[in-house]
Amino acid sequence: MIIGELINSSRKAIKPLVENYDGEALLQIARAEVEAGADFIDLNCGTFVKDEPERLVWLTKLISEELSAPICLDSPNPAALKAALPLIQTPVVINSISAESKRYQEILSLALEYGAKLIALCLDGKAVPQTVDDRYAVGAKLIEDLVHAGVASDNIYVDPLVEPVSVVQTGGQVLLETVRRLHQAYPEVHFICGLSNISFGLPNRKLINRYFLAQTIGAGMDSFILDPTDRALMGCYLASRMLTGQDKFCTQYLKANRRGLFND
Ligand code: THG
């Protein structure tokens, strides 16, 4: 599953568009993400501290009414999620829940009520667990708790959390090893990450993102939050899935090729 990351108010180009309710410009970006092959459109208004729920509701209405594209609500705020979810008629992703939060129960209830796909962050406190063992333990507990609560395995997307290698040099390695182990123990759930965090603070980020994507797919990652308009990145995604035996008869690769999603 590919979630298009572009509509995020932390991006310099997006913040003023949400601020000024510039629907046309935002629709154009969302449309480009869908045409580039995104399965869901991430909507994140996290920088609007005071009125995030209202902003997210406005964005959700805009994208679901004008585009009917599947939406990924990127907010840890139950009030924002609660207000936006009833507006969506298409499949929906809730991004995200974590083990730490007092909001766990509220977000879990919303996911069950709406049959939403749910991204579960490997987080049980303020800081990201730094060892593979600790991160694995948080992920495993989340999976077991969510399944026990009645969330379908196919709706669970575990996010082991990508840290920039410029900050934590072993960040890529810890992520790969955690996914490998969780995927082996829980092959029925999905694994997702916000890919571009890996390259934060480094030059030529696109190159780093592409190589990292290929490695994570080898480890068991099957879903990504990324920039789908990066054609080489989409090519990398489709080729990596095919090369690791996850594309029966190479159907997805060939279909994307015919749609011209990544050919030069
Ligand atoms: N996991 C989950 N959700 C997430 C993330 C994650 N949501 C947000 C984020 N991480 C993924 N989305 C983005 C969106 C845009 C950018 C990065 C990640 C981006 N950043 C550039 C930068 O940081 O320098 C450009 C900023 C700009 O254009 O101003 O483009 O990990 N579950």
PDB file of C-alpha atoms and ligand atoms in Angstrom:
ATOM      1  CA  MET A   1       0.000   0.000   0.000  1.00  0.00           C
ATOM      2  CA  ILE A   2       1.285   3.428  -0.956  1.00  0.00           C
ATOM      3  CA  ILE A   3       0.159   6.498   1.005  1.00  0.00           C
ATOM      4  CA  GLY A   4       0.962   9.824  -0.658  1.00  0.00           C
ATOM      5  CA  GLU A   5       2.717  12.106   1.862  1.00  0.00           C
ATOM      6  CA  LEU A   6       2.494  15.467   0.117  1.00  0.00           C
ATOM      7  CA  ILE A   7      -0.497  17.048   1.901  1.00  0.00           C
ATOM      8  CA  ASN A   8       1.236  17.736   5.195  1.00  0.00           C
ATOM      9  CA  SER A   9       1.107  21.185   6.788  1.00  0.00           C
ATOM     10  CA  SER A  10       4.701  20.831   8.004  1.00  0.00           C
ATOM     11  CA  ARG A  11       5.751  21.257   4.369  1.00  0.00           C
ATOM     12  CA  LYS A  12       6.539  24.847   3.428  1.00  0.00           C
ATOM     13  CA  ALA A  13       4.455  24.624   0.255  1.00  0.00           C
ATOM     14  CA  ILE A  14       1.381  23.235   2.009  1.00  0.00           C
ATOM     15  CA  LYS A  15       1.002  25.292   5.181  1.00  0.00           C
ATOM     16  CA  PRO A  16      -0.204  28.516   3.477  1.00  0.00           C
ATOM     17  CA  LEU A  17      -2.619  26.556   1.284  1.00  0.00           C
ATOM     18  CA  VAL A  18      -4.333  25.060   4.336  1.00  0.00           C
ATOM     19  CA  GLU A  19      -4.081  28.387   6.177  1.00  0.00           C
ATOM     20  CA  ASN A  20      -5.896  30.201   3.341  1.00  0.00           C
ATOM     21  CA  TYR A  21      -8.293  27.369   2.512  1.00  0.00           C
ATOM     22  CA  ASP A  22      -6.892  27.159  -1.021  1.00  0.00           C
ATOM     23  CA  GLY A  23      -8.863  24.081  -2.051  1.00  0.00           C
ATOM     24  CA  GLU A  24      -8.002  24.183  -5.753  1.00  0.00           C
ATOM     25  CA  ALA A  25      -4.238  24.065  -5.197  1.00  0.00           C
ATOM     26  CA  LEU A  26      -4.547  21.258  -2.646  1.00  0.00           C
ATOM     27  CA  LEU A  27      -6.850  19.254  -4.938  1.00  0.00           C
ATOM     28  CA  GLN A  28      -4.296  19.552  -7.711  1.00  0.00           C
ATOM     29  CA  ILE A  29      -1.617  18.030  -5.476  1.00  0.00           C
ATOM     30  CA  ALA A  30      -3.918  15.237  -4.283  1.00  0.00           C
ATOM     31  CA  ARG A  31      -4.902  14.501  -7.889  1.00  0.00           C
ATOM     32  CA  ALA A  32      -1.241  14.260  -8.882  1.00  0.00           C
ATOM     33  CA  GLU A  33      -0.665  11.766  -6.041  1.00  0.00           C
ATOM     34  CA  VAL A  34      -3.588   9.590  -7.189  1.00  0.00           C
ATOM     35  CA  GLU A  35      -2.437   9.695 -10.807  1.00  0.00           C
ATOM     36  CA  ALA A  36       1.088   8.758  -9.711  1.00  0.00           C
ATOM     37  CA  GLY A  37      -0.265   5.571  -8.116  1.00  0.00           C
ATOM     38  CA  ALA A  38      -1.022   6.455  -4.473  1.00  0.00           C
ATOM     39  CA  ASP A  39      -3.605   4.138  -2.880  1.00  0.00           C
ATOM     40  CA  PHE A  40      -4.385   6.605  -0.062  1.00  0.00           C
ATOM     41  CA  ILE A  41      -3.854  10.345   0.414  1.00  0.00           C
ATOM     42  CA  ASP A  42      -2.317  11.336   3.757  1.00  0.00           C
ATOM     43  CA  LEU A  43      -3.926  14.425   5.303  1.00  0.00           C
ATOM     44  CA  ASN A  44      -1.905  16.075   8.063  1.00  0.00           C
ATOM     45  CA  CYS A  45      -2.712  19.463   9.649  1.00  0.00           C
ATOM     46  CA  GLY A  46      -0.528  18.881  12.672  1.00  0.00           C
ATOM     47  CA  THR A  47       1.064  22.326  12.633  1.00  0.00           C
ATOM     48  CA  PHE A  48      -2.313  23.966  13.333  1.00  0.00           C
ATOM     49  CA  VAL A  49      -2.200  23.503  17.077  1.00  0.00           C
ATOM     50  CA  LYS A  50      -5.278  25.563  17.924  1.00  0.00           C
ATOM     51  CA  ASP A  51      -7.737  24.416  15.272  1.00  0.00           C
ATOM     52  CA  GLU A  52      -6.422  21.123  13.919  1.00  0.00           C
ATOM     53  CA  PRO A  53      -9.813  19.339  14.034  1.00  0.00           C
ATOM     54  CA  GLU A  54     -11.515  22.090  11.985  1.00  0.00           C
ATOM     55  CA  ARG A  55      -8.680  22.175   9.435  1.00  0.00           C
ATOM     56  CA  LEU A  56      -8.662  18.385   9.085  1.00  0.00           C
ATOM     57  CA  VAL A  57     -12.450  18.302   8.656  1.00  0.00           C
ATOM     58  CA  TRP A  58     -12.233  20.928   5.929  1.00  0.00           C
ATOM     59  CA  LEU A  59      -9.445  19.033   4.124  1.00  0.00           C
ATOM     60  CA  THR A  60     -11.244  15.705   4.460  1.00  0.00           C
ATOM     61  CA  LYS A  61     -14.460  17.152   3.018  1.00  0.00           C
ATOM     62  CA  LEU A  62     -12.534  18.686   0.144  1.00  0.00           C
ATOM     63  CA  ILE A  63     -10.615  15.557  -0.827  1.00  0.00           C
ATOM     64  CA  SER A  64     -13.451  13.064  -0.325  1.00  0.00           C
ATOM     65  CA  GLU A  65     -16.108  15.135  -2.096  1.00  0.00           C
ATOM     66  CA  GLU A  66     -14.070  16.330  -5.069  1.00  0.00           C
ATOM     67  CA  LEU A  67     -11.779  13.368  -5.573  1.00  0.00           C
ATOM     68  CA  SER A  68     -13.379  10.386  -3.781  1.00  0.00           C
ATOM     69  CA  ALA A  69      -9.828   9.181  -3.116  1.00  0.00           C
ATOM     70  CA  PRO A  70      -9.192   6.930  -0.111  1.00  0.00           C
ATOM     71  CA  ILE A  71      -7.905   9.005   2.807  1.00  0.00           C
ATOM     72  CA  CYS A  72      -5.304   8.494   5.517  1.00  0.00           C
ATOM     73  CA  LEU A  73      -6.112  10.707   8.515  1.00  0.00           C
ATOM     74  CA  ASP A  74      -2.703  11.629   9.953  1.00  0.00           C
ATOM     75  CA  SER A  75      -3.490  12.867  13.446  1.00  0.00           C
ATOM     76  CA  PRO A  76      -2.962  11.599  16.983  1.00  0.00           C
ATOM     77  CA  ASN A  77      -5.945  13.681  18.117  1.00  0.00           C
ATOM     78  CA  PRO A  78      -9.119  11.614  18.761  1.00  0.00           C
ATOM     79  CA  ALA A  79     -11.322  14.724  18.461  1.00  0.00           C
ATOM     80  CA  ALA A  80      -9.978  15.452  14.978  1.00  0.00           C
ATOM     81  CA  LEU A  81     -10.358  11.819  13.905  1.00  0.00           C
ATOM     82  CA  LYS A  82     -13.866  11.604  15.346  1.00  0.00           C
ATOM     83  CA  ALA A  83     -14.989  14.675  13.417  1.00  0.00           C
ATOM     84  CA  ALA A  84     -13.394  13.656  10.108  1.00  0.00           C
ATOM     85  CA  LEU A  85     -14.246   9.938   9.948  1.00  0.00           C
ATOM     86  CA  PRO A  86     -18.020  10.282   9.319  1.00  0.00           C
ATOM     87  CA  LEU A  87     -17.293  12.398   6.213  1.00  0.00           C
ATOM     88  CA  ILE A  88     -15.428   9.615   4.432  1.00  0.00           C
ATOM     89  CA  GLN A  89     -17.237   7.135   2.172  1.00  0.00           C
ATOM     90  CA  THR A  90     -14.106   5.421   0.827  1.00  0.00           C
ATOM     91  CA  PRO A  91     -11.747   3.046   2.675  1.00  0.00           C
ATOM     92  CA  VAL A  92      -9.833   4.897   5.375  1.00  0.00           C
ATOM     93  CA  VAL A  93      -6.565   4.659   7.289  1.00  0.00           C
ATOM     94  CA  ILE A  94      -6.187   6.040  10.815  1.00  0.00           C
ATOM     95  CA  ASN A  95      -2.603   7.275  11.289  1.00  0.00           C
ATOM     96  CA  SER A  96      -1.934   6.566  14.110  1.00  0.00           C
ATOM     97  CA  ILE A  97      -2.238   4.783  17.449  1.00  0.00           C
ATOM     98  CA  SER A  98       0.613   4.008  19.849  1.00  0.00           C
ATOM     99  CA  ALA A  99       1.010   1.954  22.996  1.00  0.00           C
ATOM    100  CA  GLU A 100       1.896   4.897  25.188  1.00  0.00           C
ATOM    101  CA  SER A 101      -1.054   7.136  24.916  1.00  0.00           C
ATOM    102  CA  LYS A 102      -4.066   7.691  27.119  1.00  0.00           C
ATOM    103  CA  ARG A 103      -5.823   8.154  23.772  1.00  0.00           C
ATOM    104  CA  TYR A 104      -5.232   4.471  22.908  1.00  0.00           C
ATOM    105  CA  GLN A 105      -8.730   3.337  23.848  1.00  0.00           C
ATOM    106  CA  GLU A 106     -10.491   6.173  22.032  1.00  0.00           C
ATOM    107  CA  ILE A 107      -8.579   5.673  18.800  1.00  0.00           C
ATOM    108  CA  LEU A 108      -9.012   1.903  18.968  1.00  0.00           C
ATOM    109  CA  SER A 109     -12.792   2.331  19.349  1.00  0.00           C
ATOM    110  CA  LEU A 110     -12.913   4.624  16.314  1.00  0.00           C
ATOM    111  CA  ALA A 111     -10.920   2.131  14.218  1.00  0.00           C
ATOM    112  CA  LEU A 112     -13.332  -0.661  15.160  1.00  0.00           C
ATOM    113  CA  GLU A 113     -16.424   1.480  14.619  1.00  0.00           C
ATOM    114  CA  TYR A 114     -15.361   2.508  11.109  1.00  0.00           C
ATOM    115  CA  GLY A 115     -13.560  -0.703  10.103  1.00  0.00           C
ATOM    116  CA  ALA A 116     -10.529   1.470   9.399  1.00  0.00           C
ATOM    117  CA  LYS A 117      -7.017   0.349   8.650  1.00  0.00           C
ATOM    118  CA  LEU A 118      -4.885   1.333  11.625  1.00  0.00           C
ATOM    119  CA  ILE A 119      -1.220   2.381  11.734  1.00  0.00           C
ATOM    120  CA  ALA A 120       0.346   1.352  15.049  1.00  0.00           C
ATOM    121  CA  LEU A 121       3.569   3.122  16.036  1.00  0.00           C
ATOM    122  CA  CYS A 122       6.205   1.157  18.012  1.00  0.00           C
ATOM    123  CA  LEU A 123       6.137   3.725  20.772  1.00  0.00           C
ATOM    124  CA  ASP A 124       5.290   3.286  24.454  1.00  0.00           C
ATOM    125  CA  GLY A 125       6.735   6.453  25.890  1.00  0.00           C
ATOM    126  CA  LYS A 126       8.068   9.790  24.684  1.00  0.00           C
ATOM    127  CA  ALA A 127      11.273   8.363  23.183  1.00  0.00           C
ATOM    128  CA  VAL A 128      11.570   5.803  20.386  1.00  0.00           C
ATOM    129  CA  PRO A 129      12.890   2.489  21.802  1.00  0.00           C
ATOM    130  CA  GLN A 130      16.545   2.338  20.738  1.00  0.00           C
ATOM    131  CA  THR A 131      17.358  -1.359  20.723  1.00  0.00           C
ATOM    132  CA  VAL A 132      15.880  -3.990  18.417  1.00  0.00           C
ATOM    133  CA  ASP A 133      14.699  -5.995  21.452  1.00  0.00           C
ATOM    134  CA  ASP A 134      12.849  -3.030  22.963  1.00  0.00           C
ATOM    135  CA  ARG A 135      11.273  -1.937  19.700  1.00  0.00           C
ATOM    136  CA  TYR A 136      10.278  -5.516  18.895  1.00  0.00           C
ATOM    137  CA  ALA A 137       8.659  -5.899  22.327  1.00  0.00           C
ATOM    138  CA  VAL A 138       6.521  -2.768  21.861  1.00  0.00           C
ATOM    139  CA  GLY A 139       5.473  -3.870  18.341  1.00  0.00           C
ATOM    140  CA  ALA A 140       4.630  -7.405  19.423  1.00  0.00           C
ATOM    141  CA  LYS A 141       2.519  -6.199  22.355  1.00  0.00           C
ATOM    142  CA  LEU A 142       0.632  -3.733  20.136  1.00  0.00           C
ATOM    143  CA  ILE A 143      -0.150  -6.429  17.559  1.00  0.00           C
ATOM    144  CA  GLU A 144      -1.381  -8.844  20.206  1.00  0.00           C
ATOM    145  CA  ASP A 145      -3.471  -6.198  21.996  1.00  0.00           C
ATOM    146  CA  LEU A 146      -5.069  -4.964  18.763  1.00  0.00           C
ATOM    147  CA  VAL A 147      -5.890  -8.473  17.531  1.00  0.00           C
ATOM    148  CA  HIS A 148      -7.300  -9.321  20.960  1.00  0.00           C
ATOM    149  CA  ALA A 149      -9.478  -6.176  20.836  1.00  0.00           C
ATOM    150  CA  GLY A 150     -10.950  -7.342  17.514  1.00  0.00           C
ATOM    151  CA  VAL A 151      -8.974  -5.436  14.867  1.00  0.00           C
ATOM    152  CA  ALA A 152      -8.572  -7.649  11.776  1.00  0.00           C
ATOM    153  CA  SER A 153      -4.908  -8.581  11.161  1.00  0.00           C
ATOM    154  CA  ASP A 154      -5.249  -7.320   7.617  1.00  0.00           C
ATOM    155  CA  ASN A 155      -6.163  -3.869   8.997  1.00  0.00           C
ATOM    156  CA  ILE A 156      -3.062  -3.620  11.216  1.00  0.00           C
ATOM    157  CA  TYR A 157      -0.082  -1.667   9.829  1.00  0.00           C
ATOM    158  CA  VAL A 158       2.854  -1.653  12.245  1.00  0.00           C
ATOM    159  CA  ASP A 159       5.202   1.337  11.927  1.00  0.00           C
ATOM    160  CA  PRO A 160       8.588   0.522  13.534  1.00  0.00           C
ATOM    161  CA  LEU A 161       9.541   4.216  13.149  1.00  0.00           C
ATOM    162  CA  VAL A 162      12.327   5.473  10.934  1.00  0.00           C
ATOM    163  CA  GLU A 163      14.937   7.706  12.547  1.00  0.00           C
ATOM    164  CA  PRO A 164      17.282   9.823  10.425  1.00  0.00           C
ATOM    165  CA  VAL A 165      20.651   8.102   9.911  1.00  0.00           C
ATOM    166  CA  SER A 166      22.198  11.566  10.197  1.00  0.00           C
ATOM    167  CA  VAL A 167      21.065  11.601  13.845  1.00  0.00           C
ATOM    168  CA  VAL A 168      21.086   7.924  14.817  1.00  0.00           C
ATOM    169  CA  GLN A 169      23.592   6.132  12.595  1.00  0.00           C
ATOM    170  CA  THR A 170      22.173   2.692  13.429  1.00  0.00           C
ATOM    171  CA  GLY A 171      18.595   3.864  12.754  1.00  0.00           C
ATOM    172  CA  GLY A 172      18.310   2.066   9.410  1.00  0.00           C
ATOM    173  CA  GLN A 173      19.804  -1.122  10.773  1.00  0.00           C
ATOM    174  CA  VAL A 174      17.536  -1.193  13.847  1.00  0.00           C
ATOM    175  CA  LEU A 175      14.480  -0.652  11.656  1.00  0.00           C
ATOM    176  CA  LEU A 176      15.453  -3.440   9.247  1.00  0.00           C
ATOM    177  CA  GLU A 177      16.161  -5.937  12.025  1.00  0.00           C
ATOM    178  CA  THR A 178      12.951  -5.050  13.909  1.00  0.00           C
ATOM    179  CA  VAL A 179      10.829  -5.520  10.774  1.00  0.00           C
ATOM    180  CA  ARG A 180      12.570  -8.804   9.955  1.00  0.00           C
ATOM    181  CA  ARG A 181      11.785 -10.202  13.393  1.00  0.00           C
ATOM    182  CA  LEU A 182       8.230  -8.871  13.664  1.00  0.00           C
ATOM    183  CA  HIS A 183       7.397 -10.024  10.124  1.00  0.00           C
ATOM    184  CA  GLN A 184       8.646 -13.514  10.917  1.00  0.00           C
ATOM    185  CA  ALA A 185       6.615 -13.709  14.138  1.00  0.00           C
ATOM    186  CA  TYR A 186       3.478 -12.009  12.747  1.00  0.00           C
ATOM    187  CA  PRO A 187       3.348 -12.657   8.985  1.00  0.00           C
ATOM    188  CA  GLU A 188      -0.383 -11.840   8.843  1.00  0.00           C
ATOM    189  CA  VAL A 189      -0.054  -8.118   9.702  1.00  0.00           C
ATOM    190  CA  HIS A 190       1.354  -5.332   7.521  1.00  0.00           C
ATOM    191  CA  PHE A 191       4.414  -3.123   8.009  1.00  0.00           C
ATOM    192  CA  ILE A 192       4.608   0.525   7.019  1.00  0.00           C
ATOM    193  CA  CYS A 193       6.961   3.467   7.500  1.00  0.00           C
ATOM    194  CA  GLY A 194       7.389   7.137   6.690  1.00  0.00           C
ATOM    195  CA  LEU A 195      10.268   6.499   4.335  1.00  0.00           C
ATOM    196  CA  SER A 196      11.807   9.927   3.836  1.00  0.00           C
ATOM    197  CA  ASN A 197      12.683  10.406   7.504  1.00  0.00           C
ATOM    198  CA  ILE A 198      15.701   8.146   6.905  1.00  0.00           C
ATOM    199  CA  SER A 199      17.451  10.799   4.791  1.00  0.00           C
ATOM    200  CA  PHE A 200      16.644  13.896   6.859  1.00  0.00           C
ATOM    201  CA  GLY A 201      19.570  16.330   7.010  1.00  0.00           C
ATOM    202  CA  LEU A 202      21.565  14.670   4.220  1.00  0.00           C
ATOM    203  CA  PRO A 203      22.216  15.681   0.608  1.00  0.00           C
ATOM    204  CA  ASN A 204      20.688  13.760  -2.325  1.00  0.00           C
ATOM    205  CA  ARG A 205      17.819  12.453  -0.198  1.00  0.00           C
ATOM    206  CA  LYS A 206      16.007  10.780  -3.063  1.00  0.00           C
ATOM    207  CA  LEU A 207      18.898   8.388  -3.643  1.00  0.00           C
ATOM    208  CA  ILE A 208      18.940   7.375   0.033  1.00  0.00           C
ATOM    209  CA  ASN A 209      15.149   6.908   0.109  1.00  0.00           C
ATOM    210  CA  ARG A 210      15.238   4.592  -2.915  1.00  0.00           C
ATOM    211  CA  TYR A 211      17.984   2.307  -1.611  1.00  0.00           C
ATOM    212  CA  PHE A 212      16.389   2.171   1.815  1.00  0.00           C
ATOM    213  CA  LEU A 213      12.999   1.297   0.341  1.00  0.00           C
ATOM    214  CA  ALA A 214      14.494  -1.699  -1.487  1.00  0.00           C
ATOM    215  CA  GLN A 215      16.171  -2.920   1.703  1.00  0.00           C
ATOM    216  CA  THR A 216      13.021  -2.564   3.829  1.00  0.00           C
ATOM    217  CA  ILE A 217      11.017  -4.583   1.295  1.00  0.00           C
ATOM    218  CA  GLY A 218      13.614  -7.343   1.615  1.00  0.00           C
ATOM    219  CA  ALA A 219      13.005  -7.268   5.381  1.00  0.00           C
ATOM    220  CA  GLY A 220       9.193  -7.530   5.137  1.00  0.00           C
ATOM    221  CA  MET A 221       7.929  -3.951   4.828  1.00  0.00           C
ATOM    222  CA  ASP A 222       4.968  -3.866   2.420  1.00  0.00           C
ATOM    223  CA  SER A 223       3.564  -0.335   2.733  1.00  0.00           C
ATOM    224  CA  PHE A 224       4.994   3.173   2.647  1.00  0.00           C
ATOM    225  CA  ILE A 225       4.190   6.796   3.279  1.00  0.00           C
ATOM    226  CA  LEU A 226       6.175   8.505   0.534  1.00  0.00           C
ATOM    227  CA  ASP A 227       6.159  10.954  -2.364  1.00  0.00           C
ATOM    228  CA  PRO A 228       4.450   8.968  -5.136  1.00  0.00           C
ATOM    229  CA  THR A 229       5.289  11.617  -7.728  1.00  0.00           C
ATOM    230  CA  ASP A 230       8.942  10.491  -7.472  1.00  0.00           C
ATOM    231  CA  ARG A 231       8.723   8.100 -10.427  1.00  0.00           C
ATOM    232  CA  ALA A 232      12.044   6.392  -9.770  1.00  0.00           C
ATOM    233  CA  LEU A 233      10.924   5.706  -6.198  1.00  0.00           C
ATOM    234  CA  MET A 234       7.678   4.119  -7.434  1.00  0.00           C
ATOM    235  CA  GLY A 235       9.718   2.052  -9.896  1.00  0.00           C
ATOM    236  CA  CYS A 236      11.927   0.943  -7.033  1.00  0.00           C
ATOM    237  CA  TYR A 237       8.838  -0.080  -5.019  1.00  0.00           C
ATOM    238  CA  LEU A 238       7.325  -2.122  -7.845  1.00  0.00           C
ATOM    239  CA  ALA A 239      10.591  -3.762  -8.896  1.00  0.00           C
ATOM    240  CA  SER A 240      11.497  -4.626  -5.281  1.00  0.00           C
ATOM    241  CA  ARG A 241       8.133  -6.299  -4.662  1.00  0.00           C
ATOM    242  CA  MET A 242       8.456  -8.288  -7.855  1.00  0.00           C
ATOM    243  CA  LEU A 243      12.042  -9.337  -7.132  1.00  0.00           C
ATOM    244  CA  THR A 244      11.110 -10.605  -3.647  1.00  0.00           C
ATOM    245  CA  GLY A 245       8.322 -12.821  -4.993  1.00  0.00           C
ATOM    246  CA  GLN A 246       5.424 -10.613  -3.881  1.00  0.00           C
ATOM    247  CA  ASP A 247       3.996  -9.852  -7.318  1.00  0.00           C
ATOM    248  CA  LYS A 248       2.267 -12.909  -8.781  1.00  0.00           C
ATOM    249  CA  PHE A 249       2.906 -13.191 -12.528  1.00  0.00           C
ATOM    250  CA  CYS A 250       4.576  -9.731 -12.241  1.00  0.00           C
ATOM    251  CA  THR A 251       1.056  -8.327 -12.649  1.00  0.00           C
ATOM    252  CA  GLN A 252       1.478  -5.145 -10.600  1.00  0.00           C
ATOM    253  CA  TYR A 253       4.784  -4.314 -12.223  1.00  0.00           C
ATOM    254  CA  LEU A 254       3.414  -4.806 -15.725  1.00  0.00           C
ATOM    255  CA  LYS A 255       0.228  -2.884 -14.958  1.00  0.00           C
ATOM    256  CA  ALA A 256       2.150   0.067 -13.541  1.00  0.00           C
ATOM    257  CA  ASN A 257       4.466  -0.056 -16.522  1.00  0.00           C
ATOM    258  CA  ARG A 258       1.497   0.136 -18.881  1.00  0.00           C
ATOM    259  CA  ARG A 259       0.093   3.076 -16.907  1.00  0.00           C
ATOM    260  CA  GLY A 260       3.490   4.724 -17.402  1.00  0.00           C
ATOM    261  CA  LEU A 261       3.955   5.173 -13.663  1.00  0.00           C
ATOM    262  CA  PHE A 262       7.717   4.781 -13.710  1.00  0.00           C
ATOM    263  CA  ASN A 263       9.061   4.303 -17.225  1.00  0.00           C
ATOM    264  CA  ASP A 264      11.378   7.031 -18.502  1.00  0.00           C
TER     265      ASP A 264
HETATM  266  N1  THG B   1       5.020   7.459  10.264  1.00  0.00           N
HETATM  267  C1  THG B   1       3.685   7.645  10.185  1.00  0.00           C
HETATM  268  N2  THG B   1       3.139   8.802   9.743  1.00  0.00           N
HETATM  269  C2  THG B   1       3.953   9.839   9.370  1.00  0.00           C
HETATM  270  C3  THG B   1       5.351   9.689   9.429  1.00  0.00           C
HETATM  271  C4  THG B   1       5.890   8.454   9.895  1.00  0.00           C
HETATM  272  N3  THG B   1       3.401  11.004   8.941  1.00  0.00           N
HETATM  273  C5  THG B   1       4.240  12.166   8.711  1.00  0.00           C
HETATM  274  C6  THG B   1       5.614  11.770   8.195  1.00  0.00           C
HETATM  275  N4  THG B   1       6.164  10.741   9.026  1.00  0.00           N
HETATM  276  C7  THG B   1       5.538  11.297   6.765  1.00  0.00           C
HETATM  277  N5  THG B   1       5.198  12.371   5.887  1.00  0.00           N
HETATM  278  C8  THG B   1       6.137  13.288   5.397  1.00  0.00           C
HETATM  279  C9  THG B   1       5.657  14.336   4.620  1.00  0.00           C
HETATM  280  C10 THG B   1       6.526  15.238   4.044  1.00  0.00           C
HETATM  281  C11 THG B   1       7.888  15.124   4.257  1.00  0.00           C
HETATM  282  C12 THG B   1       8.366  14.080   5.025  1.00  0.00           C
HETATM  283  C13 THG B   1       7.485  13.149   5.591  1.00  0.00           C
HETATM  284  C14 THG B   1       8.797  16.115   3.625  1.00  0.00           C
HETATM  285  N6  THG B   1       9.758  16.657   4.354  1.00  0.00           N
HETATM  286  C15 THG B   1      10.834  17.477   3.845  1.00  0.00           C
HETATM  287  C16 THG B   1      11.782  17.777   4.988  1.00  0.00           C
HETATM  288  O1  THG B   1      11.521  17.311   6.096  1.00  0.00           O
HETATM  289  O2  THG B   1      12.804  18.373   4.788  1.00  0.00           O
HETATM  290  C17 THG B   1      10.386  18.724   3.114  1.00  0.00           C
HETATM  291  C18 THG B   1       9.762  19.775   3.925  1.00  0.00           C
HETATM  292  C19 THG B   1       9.162  20.908   3.065  1.00  0.00           C
HETATM  293  O3  THG B   1       8.831  20.707   1.874  1.00  0.00           O
HETATM  294  O4  THG B   1       9.000  22.004   3.606  1.00  0.00           O
HETATM  295  O5  THG B   1       8.664  16.405   2.466  1.00  0.00           O
HETATM  296  O6  THG B   1       7.103   8.245   9.963  1.00  0.00           O
HETATM  297  N7  THG B   1       2.878   6.634  10.543  1.00  0.00           N
END
